[in-house]
mmCIF file of C-alpha atoms in Angstrom:
data_model
loop_
_atom_site.group_PDB
_atom_site.id
_atom_site.type_symbol
_atom_site.label_atom_id
_atom_site.label_comp_id
_atom_site.label_asym_id
_atom_site.label_seq_id
_atom_site.Cartn_x
_atom_site.Cartn_y
_atom_site.Cartn_z
ATOM 1 C CA PRO Z 26 -7.393 8.040 5.621
ATOM 2 C CA ALA Z 27 -9.312 11.074 6.482
ATOM 3 C CA GLU Z 28 -6.281 13.423 6.735
ATOM 4 C CA LEU Z 29 -4.931 11.775 3.395
ATOM 5 C CA LEU Z 30 -8.277 12.380 1.560
ATOM 6 C CA ASP Z 31 -8.522 16.092 2.737
ATOM 7 C CA ALA Z 32 -4.841 16.513 1.529
ATOM 8 C CA LEU Z 33 -5.530 14.998 -1.760
ATOM 9 C CA ARG Z 34 -8.839 16.862 -2.230
ATOM 10 C CA SER Z 35 -7.263 20.192 -1.185
ATOM 11 C CA GLY Z 36 -4.156 19.913 -3.406
ATOM 12 C CA ARG Z 37 -1.790 19.731 -0.369
ATOM 13 C CA ALA Z 38 -0.525 16.215 -1.307
ATOM 14 C CA ARG Z 39 2.086 16.958 -3.725
ATOM 15 C CA ALA Z 40 5.906 16.661 -4.488
ATOM 16 C CA ASP Z 41 8.300 19.382 -3.190
ATOM 17 C CA LEU Z 42 12.052 20.174 -3.944
ATOM 18 C CA ASP Z 43 14.091 17.741 -1.885
ATOM 19 C CA PRO Z 44 16.248 19.302 0.678
ATOM 20 C CA GLU Z 45 19.031 16.678 0.089
ATOM 21 C CA LEU Z 46 18.801 14.966 -3.263
ATOM 22 C CA VAL Z 47 19.887 16.387 -6.576
ATOM 23 C CA ASP Z 48 20.212 15.365 -10.187
ATOM 24 C CA ASP Z 49 23.318 14.771 -12.276
ATOM 25 C CA ASP Z 50 23.498 18.771 -12.894
ATOM 26 C CA GLY Z 51 23.178 19.479 -9.296
ATOM 27 C CA TYR Z 52 19.514 20.529 -9.259
ATOM 28 C CA PRO Z 53 17.138 19.756 -6.573
ATOM 29 C CA LEU Z 54 14.996 16.923 -7.357
ATOM 30 C CA LEU Z 55 11.130 16.811 -6.707
ATOM 31 C CA SER Z 56 10.215 13.989 -4.066
ATOM 32 C CA LEU Z 57 7.674 13.219 -1.436
ATOM 33 C CA ARG Z 58 9.339 12.859 1.833
ATOM 34 C CA ALA Z 59 7.296 11.450 4.957
ATOM 35 C CA GLU Z 60 9.403 13.378 7.379
ATOM 36 C CA ASP Z 61 7.008 13.847 10.118
ATOM 37 C CA ALA Z 62 5.698 10.262 10.214
ATOM 38 C CA LEU Z 63 9.190 9.032 9.869
ATOM 39 C CA ALA Z 64 10.415 11.229 12.851
ATOM 40 C CA ASP Z 65 7.653 9.933 14.883
ATOM 41 C CA ALA Z 66 8.341 6.423 13.883
ATOM 42 C CA GLU Z 67 12.118 6.898 14.529
ATOM 43 C CA ALA Z 68 11.562 8.012 18.074
ATOM 44 C CA ALA Z 69 9.181 5.247 18.750
ATOM 45 C CA TYR Z 70 10.822 2.219 17.123
ATOM 46 C CA LYS Z 71 14.435 2.514 15.886
ATOM 47 C CA GLY Z 72 15.921 1.989 19.601
ATOM 48 C CA GLU Z 73 13.341 -0.907 20.179
ATOM 49 C CA ILE Z 74 14.183 -2.495 16.773
ATOM 50 C CA ALA Z 75 17.992 -2.564 17.844
ATOM 51 C CA ALA Z 76 17.271 -3.882 21.152
ATOM 52 C CA TRP Z 77 15.119 -6.797 19.547
ATOM 53 C CA LEU Z 78 17.705 -7.841 17.228
ATOM 54 C CA ALA Z 79 20.405 -7.873 20.010
ATOM 55 C CA ALA Z 80 17.971 -9.736 22.461
ATOM 56 C CA GLY Z 81 17.281 -12.390 19.843
ATOM 57 C CA GLY Z 82 21.022 -12.778 18.929
ATOM 58 C CA MET Z 83 20.289 -12.114 15.496
ATOM 59 C CA PRO Z 84 23.021 -11.041 12.923
ATOM 60 C CA ASP Z 85 23.048 -7.464 11.777
ATOM 61 C CA PRO Z 86 20.643 -7.473 8.865
ATOM 62 C CA GLN Z 87 22.673 -4.384 7.320
ATOM 63 C CA TRP Z 88 19.612 -2.542 6.254
ATOM 64 C CA ASN Z 89 20.692 0.689 4.207
ATOM 65 C CA PRO Z 90 19.208 3.926 5.140
ATOM 66 C CA GLU Z 91 16.366 3.639 2.906
ATOM 67 C CA GLN Z 92 15.368 0.202 3.964
ATOM 68 C CA TRP Z 93 15.433 1.603 7.766
ATOM 69 C CA ARG Z 94 13.206 4.257 6.609
ATOM 70 C CA ALA Z 95 10.838 1.916 4.968
ATOM 71 C CA LEU Z 96 10.760 -0.312 8.093
ATOM 72 C CA LEU Z 97 10.321 2.578 10.543
ATOM 73 C CA LEU Z 98 7.402 3.955 8.531
ATOM 74 C CA ALA Z 99 5.739 0.112 8.379
ATOM 75 C CA SER Z 100 6.124 -0.226 12.138
ATOM 76 C CA PRO Z 101 3.267 2.201 13.312
ATOM 77 C CA VAL Z 102 1.035 0.741 10.445
ATOM 78 C CA ALA Z 103 1.854 -2.797 11.407
ATOM 79 C CA ALA Z 104 1.066 -1.761 15.191
ATOM 80 C CA GLU Z 105 -2.285 -0.188 14.379
ATOM 81 C CA LEU Z 106 -3.432 -3.013 12.343
ATOM 82 C CA ALA Z 107 -2.252 -5.396 14.880
ATOM 83 C CA LEU Z 108 -4.189 -3.799 17.644
ATOM 84 C CA HIS Z 109 -7.243 -4.006 15.455
ATOM 85 C CA ALA Z 110 -6.751 -7.627 15.127
ATOM 86 C CA ALA Z 111 -6.189 -8.177 18.821
ATOM 87 C CA ALA Z 112 -9.896 -7.193 19.215
ATOM 88 C CA HIS Z 113 -10.630 -10.533 18.009
ATOM 89 C CA PRO Z 114 -12.102 -12.704 21.087
ATOM 90 C CA GLN Z 115 -9.759 -15.378 20.528
ATOM 91 C CA ALA Z 116 -6.744 -13.303 20.781
ATOM 92 C CA ALA Z 117 -6.518 -13.481 24.582
ATOM 93 C CA LEU Z 118 -6.247 -17.400 24.533
ATOM 94 C CA PRO Z 119 -2.793 -18.809 25.850
ATOM 95 C CA ASP Z 120 0.214 -18.748 23.802
ATOM 96 C CA SER Z 121 -0.423 -22.353 22.629
ATOM 97 C CA GLY Z 122 -2.875 -20.782 20.346
ATOM 98 C CA ALA Z 123 -5.131 -23.883 20.185
ATOM 99 C CA GLY Z 124 -8.191 -21.881 19.254
ATOM 100 C CA ALA Z 125 -6.925 -18.692 17.872
ATOM 101 C CA PRO Z 126 -6.857 -18.408 14.008
ATOM 102 C CA MET Z 127 -3.224 -17.899 12.249
ATOM 103 C CA LEU Z 128 -2.947 -14.302 11.883
ATOM 104 C CA GLN Z 129 -0.818 -13.776 8.604
ATOM 105 C CA VAL Z 130 1.446 -10.749 8.078
ATOM 106 C CA ARG Z 131 2.045 -10.336 4.418
ATOM 107 C CA ALA Z 132 4.681 -7.594 3.587
ATOM 108 C CA ALA Z 133 5.427 -6.286 0.208
ATOM 109 C CA LEU Z 134 9.172 -5.159 0.121
ATOM 110 C CA ALA Z 135 11.231 -4.035 -2.998
ATOM 111 C CA GLY Z 136 13.619 -6.194 -4.821
ATOM 112 C CA ASP Z 137 16.714 -5.003 -3.350
ATOM 113 C CA TRP Z 138 16.125 -6.634 0.246
ATOM 114 C CA SER Z 139 18.308 -9.767 0.707
ATOM 115 C CA GLU Z 140 16.720 -12.840 2.222
ATOM 116 C CA GLN Z 141 18.408 -12.108 5.463
ATOM 117 C CA GLN Z 142 17.024 -8.604 5.652
ATOM 118 C CA ARG Z 143 13.562 -9.746 4.751
ATOM 119 C CA ALA Z 144 13.561 -12.367 7.479
ATOM 120 C CA ALA Z 145 14.849 -9.986 9.987
ATOM 121 C CA ALA Z 146 11.899 -7.554 8.685
ATOM 122 C CA ALA Z 147 9.338 -10.259 8.746
ATOM 123 C CA GLY Z 148 10.423 -11.172 12.416
ATOM 124 C CA TRP Z 149 10.177 -7.652 13.595
ATOM 125 C CA LEU Z 150 6.643 -7.399 12.150
ATOM 126 C CA ALA Z 151 5.767 -10.525 13.834
ATOM 127 C CA HIS Z 152 6.985 -9.188 17.031
ATOM 128 C CA ILE Z 153 4.912 -6.084 16.627
ATOM 129 C CA ALA Z 154 1.856 -8.207 16.284
ATOM 130 C CA ALA Z 155 2.584 -10.419 19.323
ATOM 131 C CA GLN Z 156 3.129 -7.159 21.393
ATOM 132 C CA ALA Z 157 -0.449 -6.065 20.183
ATOM 133 C CA GLY Z 158 -1.611 -8.976 22.002
ATOM 134 C CA TRP Z 159 -1.813 -11.722 19.301
ATOM 135 C CA PRO Z 160 -0.490 -15.272 20.526
ATOM 136 C CA ALA Z 161 3.061 -15.472 19.239
ATOM 137 C CA GLY Z 162 2.896 -19.059 18.247
ATOM 138 C CA ARG Z 163 -0.148 -18.116 15.932
ATOM 139 C CA ILE Z 164 1.433 -15.615 13.824
ATOM 140 C CA HIS Z 165 2.912 -16.363 10.219
ATOM 141 C CA ALA Z 166 5.000 -13.378 8.846
ATOM 142 C CA VAL Z 167 6.394 -13.123 5.257
ATOM 143 C CA ALA Z 168 8.330 -10.210 3.931
ATOM 144 C CA ALA Z 169 8.658 -10.967 0.271
ATOM 145 C CA GLN Z 170 8.860 -9.126 -3.298
ATOM 146 C CA HIS Z 171 5.100 -9.865 -4.381
ATOM 147 C CA SER Z 172 2.331 -7.813 -5.706
ATOM 148 C CA SER Z 173 -0.049 -6.749 -2.925
ATOM 149 C CA ALA Z 174 -2.887 -6.967 -5.225
ATOM 150 C CA ALA Z 175 -2.151 -10.430 -6.033
ATOM 151 C CA VAL Z 176 -2.042 -11.172 -2.173
ATOM 152 C CA LEU Z 177 -5.293 -9.874 -1.471
ATOM 153 C CA ALA Z 178 -6.990 -11.433 -4.542
ATOM 154 C CA GLY Z 179 -5.444 -15.005 -3.304
ATOM 155 C CA LEU Z 180 -6.585 -14.291 0.344
ATOM 156 C CA ALA Z 181 -10.062 -13.207 -0.813
ATOM 157 C CA GLY Z 182 -10.317 -16.262 -3.067
ATOM 158 C CA GLN Z 183 -9.360 -18.652 -0.363
ATOM 159 C CA GLY Z 184 -11.916 -16.872 2.218
ATOM 160 C CA ALA Z 185 -14.914 -17.283 -0.430
ATOM 161 C CA ALA Z 186 -13.737 -21.030 -0.641
ATOM 162 C CA GLY Z 187 -14.147 -21.156 3.032
ATOM 163 C CA GLU Z 188 -10.712 -21.088 4.386
ATOM 164 C CA THR Z 189 -10.015 -19.124 7.643
ATOM 165 C CA ILE Z 190 -8.550 -15.889 6.814
ATOM 166 C CA LEU Z 191 -7.126 -13.198 9.150
ATOM 167 C CA ALA Z 192 -4.370 -11.245 7.413
ATOM 168 C CA ILE Z 193 -2.273 -7.853 7.698
ATOM 169 C CA VAL Z 194 -1.386 -7.049 4.269
ATOM 170 C CA LEU Z 195 1.088 -4.045 3.946
ATOM 171 C CA ALA Z 196 3.745 -2.318 1.962
ATOM 172 C CA CYS Z 197 6.495 -0.321 2.661
ATOM 173 C CA ALA Z 198 9.326 1.444 0.444
ATOM 174 C CA SER Z 199 11.587 4.464 0.576
ATOM 175 C CA ARG Z 200 13.156 5.810 -2.557
ATOM 176 C CA ILE Z 201 14.665 8.758 -0.595
ATOM 177 C CA GLY Z 202 18.317 8.227 -0.961
ATOM 178 C CA GLU Z 203 21.013 8.639 -3.129
ATOM 179 C CA ASP Z 204 21.299 4.844 -4.125
ATOM 180 C CA SER Z 205 17.597 4.875 -5.143
ATOM 181 C CA VAL Z 206 18.202 8.134 -7.144
ATOM 182 C CA GLU Z 207 21.202 6.755 -8.905
ATOM 183 C CA ALA Z 208 19.365 3.695 -9.791
ATOM 184 C CA LEU Z 209 16.475 5.613 -11.362
ATOM 185 C CA ALA Z 210 18.946 7.770 -13.281
ATOM 186 C CA ARG Z 211 20.652 4.762 -14.697
ATOM 187 C CA GLN Z 212 17.603 3.368 -15.899
ATOM 188 C CA GLY Z 213 16.471 6.729 -17.440
ATOM 189 C CA ALA Z 214 13.420 6.717 -15.163
ATOM 190 C CA LEU Z 215 14.150 9.661 -12.870
ATOM 191 C CA PHE Z 216 11.601 12.645 -13.075
ATOM 192 C CA GLY Z 217 13.131 15.603 -14.502
ATOM 193 C CA ALA Z 218 12.593 18.613 -17.019
ATOM 194 C CA ALA Z 219 14.065 16.493 -19.797
ATOM 195 C CA ARG Z 220 11.956 13.288 -18.468
ATOM 196 C CA PRO Z 221 8.578 14.520 -17.386
ATOM 197 C CA GLN Z 222 7.122 10.943 -17.414
ATOM 198 C CA GLY Z 223 10.026 9.793 -15.167
ATOM 199 C CA ARG Z 224 9.248 8.746 -11.463
ATOM 200 C CA MET Z 225 9.496 11.073 -8.366
ATOM 201 C CA PRO Z 226 11.418 9.490 -5.224
ATOM 202 C CA GLY Z 227 9.007 8.808 -2.598
ATOM 203 C CA GLU Z 228 8.250 6.887 0.569
ATOM 204 C CA GLY Z 229 5.498 5.426 2.630
ATOM 205 C CA ALA Z 230 3.618 2.577 4.409
ATOM 206 C CA ALA Z 231 0.030 1.405 4.033
ATOM 207 C CA GLY Z 232 -1.859 -1.637 4.910
ATOM 208 C CA VAL Z 233 -5.253 -3.271 5.668
ATOM 209 C CA LEU Z 234 -6.643 -5.903 7.721
ATOM 210 C CA LEU Z 235 -8.396 -8.767 5.945
ATOM 211 C CA ALA Z 236 -10.657 -11.356 7.474
ATOM 212 C CA ASP Z 237 -13.237 -13.743 5.846
ATOM 213 C CA ALA Z 238 -16.819 -13.384 6.811
ATOM 214 C CA ALA Z 239 -16.808 -15.654 9.819
ATOM 215 C CA GLN Z 240 -13.822 -14.202 11.318
ATOM 216 C CA ALA Z 241 -14.932 -10.776 10.747
ATOM 217 C CA ALA Z 242 -18.441 -11.327 12.506
ATOM 218 C CA LEU Z 243 -16.199 -12.283 15.669
ATOM 219 C CA PHE Z 244 -15.143 -8.672 15.950
ATOM 220 C CA GLY Z 245 -18.536 -7.414 16.474
ATOM 221 C CA THR Z 246 -18.290 -4.469 13.993
ATOM 222 C CA ARG Z 247 -19.637 -3.949 10.340
ATOM 223 C CA GLY Z 248 -16.743 -3.546 8.033
ATOM 224 C CA ALA Z 249 -16.795 -3.741 4.308
ATOM 225 C CA MET Z 250 -16.545 -6.363 1.716
ATOM 226 C CA LEU Z 251 -13.745 -6.704 -0.812
ATOM 227 C CA GLN Z 252 -13.736 -8.084 -4.306
ATOM 228 C CA THR Z 253 -10.878 -7.896 -6.469
ATOM 229 C CA THR Z 254 -9.686 -8.747 -10.105
ATOM 230 C CA LEU Z 255 -6.499 -8.450 -11.995
ATOM 231 C CA ALA Z 256 -6.067 -8.231 -15.625
ATOM 232 C CA PRO Z 257 -2.719 -8.525 -17.595
ATOM 233 C CA TYR Z 258 -1.250 -5.340 -18.814
ATOM 234 C CA GLN Z 259 1.311 -4.404 -21.451
ATOM 235 C CA ASP Z 260 2.319 -1.039 -22.259
ATOM 236 C CA ALA Z 261 1.529 0.235 -25.844
ATOM 237 C CA ALA Z 262 4.575 2.351 -26.472
ATOM 238 C CA GLY Z 263 3.340 4.820 -23.591
ATOM 239 C CA LYS Z 264 -0.014 5.511 -25.091
ATOM 240 C CA PRO Z 265 -2.978 5.609 -22.662
ATOM 241 C CA ASP Z 266 -5.232 2.529 -23.035
ATOM 242 C CA ALA Z 267 -8.032 2.095 -20.461
ATOM 243 C CA GLY Z 268 -9.151 -1.201 -21.966
ATOM 244 C CA PRO Z 269 -7.328 -3.428 -19.508
ATOM 245 C CA LEU Z 270 -8.459 -1.571 -16.716
ATOM 246 C CA SER Z 271 -12.114 -1.593 -17.878
ATOM 247 C CA ARG Z 272 -11.676 -5.373 -18.230
ATOM 248 C CA ALA Z 273 -10.539 -5.592 -14.725
ATOM 249 C CA ALA Z 274 -13.338 -3.705 -13.476
ATOM 250 C CA ALA Z 275 -16.311 -5.257 -15.698
ATOM 251 C CA PRO Z 276 -16.958 -8.268 -13.388
ATOM 252 C CA LEU Z 277 -17.148 -6.151 -10.409
ATOM 253 C CA LEU Z 278 -19.627 -3.980 -12.051
ATOM 254 C CA ALA Z 279 -21.369 -6.541 -14.084
ATOM 255 C CA ASP Z 280 -24.789 -6.514 -12.336
ATOM 256 C CA GLY Z 281 -25.390 -2.933 -13.151
ATOM 257 C CA ALA Z 282 -26.885 -2.382 -9.682
ATOM 258 C CA THR Z 283 -23.734 -1.140 -8.040
ATOM 259 C CA GLN Z 284 -22.711 2.575 -8.348
ATOM 260 C CA ALA Z 285 -19.456 3.716 -6.773
ATOM 261 C CA GLY Z 286 -19.547 6.922 -4.833
ATOM 262 C CA ALA Z 287 -15.868 7.449 -5.227
ATOM 263 C CA LEU Z 288 -12.902 6.258 -7.285
ATOM 264 C CA PHE Z 289 -9.513 6.011 -5.881
ATOM 265 C CA ALA Z 290 -6.318 4.941 -7.736
ATOM 266 C CA ASP Z 291 -2.526 4.568 -7.252
ATOM 267 C CA THR Z 292 -2.052 6.964 -10.113
ATOM 268 C CA GLY Z 293 0.626 9.364 -9.580
ATOM 269 C CA HIS Z 294 1.875 12.381 -11.838
ATOM 270 C CA ARG Z 295 2.734 10.457 -14.871
ATOM 271 C CA THR Z 296 0.511 12.124 -17.941
ATOM 272 C CA ALA Z 297 -0.063 8.693 -19.625
ATOM 273 C CA ARG Z 298 -1.221 7.107 -16.388
ATOM 274 C CA VAL Z 299 -3.534 10.159 -15.442
ATOM 275 C CA ILE Z 300 -5.172 10.137 -18.991
ATOM 276 C CA GLU Z 301 -5.801 6.288 -18.702
ATOM 277 C CA LEU Z 302 -7.296 6.880 -15.084
ATOM 278 C CA MET Z 303 -9.682 9.686 -16.400
ATOM 279 C CA GLU Z 304 -10.668 7.741 -19.523
ATOM 280 C CA PHE Z 305 -11.752 4.734 -17.346
ATOM 281 C CA ALA Z 306 -13.572 6.943 -14.926
ATOM 282 C CA ARG Z 307 -15.450 8.531 -17.834
ATOM 283 C CA ALA Z 308 -16.715 5.223 -18.959
ATOM 284 C CA ALA Z 309 -17.124 3.292 -15.659
ATOM 285 C CA THR Z 310 -18.180 6.042 -13.177
ATOM 286 C CA PRO Z 311 -19.640 8.994 -15.402
ATOM 287 C CA GLU Z 312 -21.447 10.210 -12.458
ATOM 288 C CA LEU Z 313 -18.370 11.181 -10.249
ATOM 289 C CA ASP Z 314 -16.858 14.537 -10.167
ATOM 290 C CA ALA Z 315 -13.400 14.174 -11.501
ATOM 291 C CA GLY Z 316 -11.797 16.733 -9.128
ATOM 292 C CA THR Z 317 -13.174 15.547 -5.950
ATOM 293 C CA GLU Z 318 -14.304 11.918 -6.278
ATOM 294 C CA VAL Z 319 -11.554 10.564 -8.443
ATOM 295 C CA LEU Z 320 -8.319 10.763 -6.886
ATOM 296 C CA GLY Z 321 -4.918 9.425 -7.417
ATOM 297 C CA ALA Z 322 -3.112 8.582 -4.088
ATOM 298 C CA GLY Z 323 0.280 8.223 -6.031
ATOM 299 C CA ARG Z 324 0.344 12.061 -6.041
ATOM 300 C CA ALA Z 325 0.764 11.762 -2.362
ATOM 301 C CA CYS Z 326 3.502 8.874 -2.317
ATOM 302 C CA GLY Z 327 5.712 9.134 -5.254
ATOM 303 C CA ASP Z 328 7.394 6.028 -6.306
ATOM 304 C CA CYS Z 329 7.262 3.557 -3.472
ATOM 305 C CA GLY Z 330 6.292 0.192 -4.794
ATOM 306 C CA ASP Z 331 2.835 -1.094 -3.780
ATOM 307 C CA VAL Z 332 2.334 1.832 -0.957
ATOM 308 C CA PRO Z 333 0.150 3.940 -3.258
ATOM 309 C CA PHE Z 334 -2.383 0.979 -4.183
ATOM 310 C CA LEU Z 335 -2.722 -0.134 -0.588
ATOM 311 C CA ALA Z 336 -3.187 3.720 0.391
ATOM 312 C CA ALA Z 337 -5.790 3.853 -2.236
ATOM 313 C CA LEU Z 338 -7.591 0.786 -0.796
ATOM 314 C CA ALA Z 339 -7.510 2.200 2.631
ATOM 315 C CA LEU Z 340 -9.214 5.490 1.119
ATOM 316 C CA ALA Z 341 -11.847 3.377 -0.608
ATOM 317 C CA HIS Z 342 -12.423 1.438 2.825
ATOM 318 C CA HIS Z 343 -12.902 4.756 4.730
ATOM 319 C CA HIS Z 344 -15.228 6.017 1.997
ATOM 320 C CA ALA Z 345 -17.482 2.763 2.155
ATOM 321 C CA THR Z 346 -17.526 2.672 6.026
ATOM 322 C CA GLU Z 347 -18.004 6.534 6.547
ATOM 323 C CA ALA Z 348 -20.094 7.534 3.497
ATOM 324 C CA GLY Z 349 -22.188 4.169 3.498
ATOM 325 C CA ASP Z 350 -21.799 3.216 -0.320
ATOM 326 C CA ALA Z 351 -19.421 1.557 -2.484
ATOM 327 C CA ALA Z 352 -16.038 2.710 -3.618
ATOM 328 C CA LEU Z 353 -14.006 1.431 -6.485
ATOM 329 C CA CYS Z 354 -10.240 1.390 -6.251
ATOM 330 C CA VAL Z 355 -7.973 0.662 -9.247
ATOM 331 C CA SER Z 356 -4.200 0.257 -9.979
ATOM 332 C CA ASN Z 357 -2.656 1.363 -13.125
ATOM 333 C CA GLU Z 358 0.797 2.139 -12.057
ATOM 334 C CA ASP Z 359 1.960 -1.520 -12.061
ATOM 335 C CA PRO Z 360 3.689 -1.988 -15.776
ATOM 336 C CA LEU Z 361 2.516 -5.728 -15.933
ATOM 337 C CA GLN Z 362 -0.992 -5.718 -14.562
ATOM 338 C CA ARG Z 363 -4.207 -3.688 -13.947
ATOM 339 C CA VAL Z 364 -6.254 -4.154 -10.753
ATOM 340 C CA ALA Z 365 -9.823 -3.316 -9.787
ATOM 341 C CA ALA Z 366 -11.274 -3.710 -6.277
ATOM 342 C CA LEU Z 367 -14.728 -2.963 -5.113
ATOM 343 C CA ILE Z 368 -15.296 -2.155 -1.434
ATOM 344 C CA ARG Z 369 -18.956 -2.211 -0.245
ATOM 345 C CA PRO Z 370 -20.264 -1.599 3.306
ATOM 346 C CA ALA Z 371 -21.254 -4.880 4.965
ATOM 347 C CA ALA Z 372 -24.894 -3.599 5.384
ATOM 348 C CA LEU Z 373 -25.415 -3.934 1.673
ATOM 349 C CA HIS Z 374 -24.653 -7.617 1.930
ATOM 350 C CA SER Z 375 -26.716 -8.496 5.219
#
């Protein structure tokens, strides 16, 4: 998160001409590749994934190149979060898992993954969690097409109701490939000179570890507290409208005592979304500097599903734990909903 934050503030997180992808006229597209991260992940995990599939006697899931890229990018994210989870004092219990809580792994995948491909991806992520030290019999992994924000809201609500929650929530996607480019072009949604509001192919993976208060206390560290709300949204002919975003954030700021020290969003390059974010920031967080304290993670990710939102949430968590004050995280890239999340240091709630 610290490196991503620095890249956003310095303007280094931006699209570049793609070395392979071209538009219908043969001109290079702007894209956001994760080549360095992908190269590291491929070296570390691609052979291991193939060996794991073979050892389990699983049929070939026939992941296409973009799905492979997404899963490879997700693997080190899942591994790092699983290592954090394995610091739980009950993770060392026998595999029977009598006392260990269930570790949920909830992965958001794009709609073009088949059920067989999703099941294989979920199994691999569960394998990563077990390798990190969590009892294999106490891991429940799901790789579905869902909103990460809705999953977080649901888990937070369950935790507030007294249920035991320990969950890795992650998203991964890659639009770096001819199939995705052709799909965007068919929909008239591919960024180009004639479509400045189109989407730029991107890729990435991001995730968070979520625990209820009782489980969090067992880790012996002071984390941050998450509150999240969702509001329905309907695009008004492309006109920026900060109203739904303000309605989503209102319950989080209702006491008037919470001031956010930073605002992070999944907002990318599209002008209407940027204007919406800035209008919201002026109304909700007028004290923040628009250049350094209001930042859109979508500029670093491009079009890759829920990844920009979870990346923004990770940035907000980083700010809350490092700076010691609250951070607001919002999503305005989803065409059907607006999301607001407030992340506060646990010290403010002790």
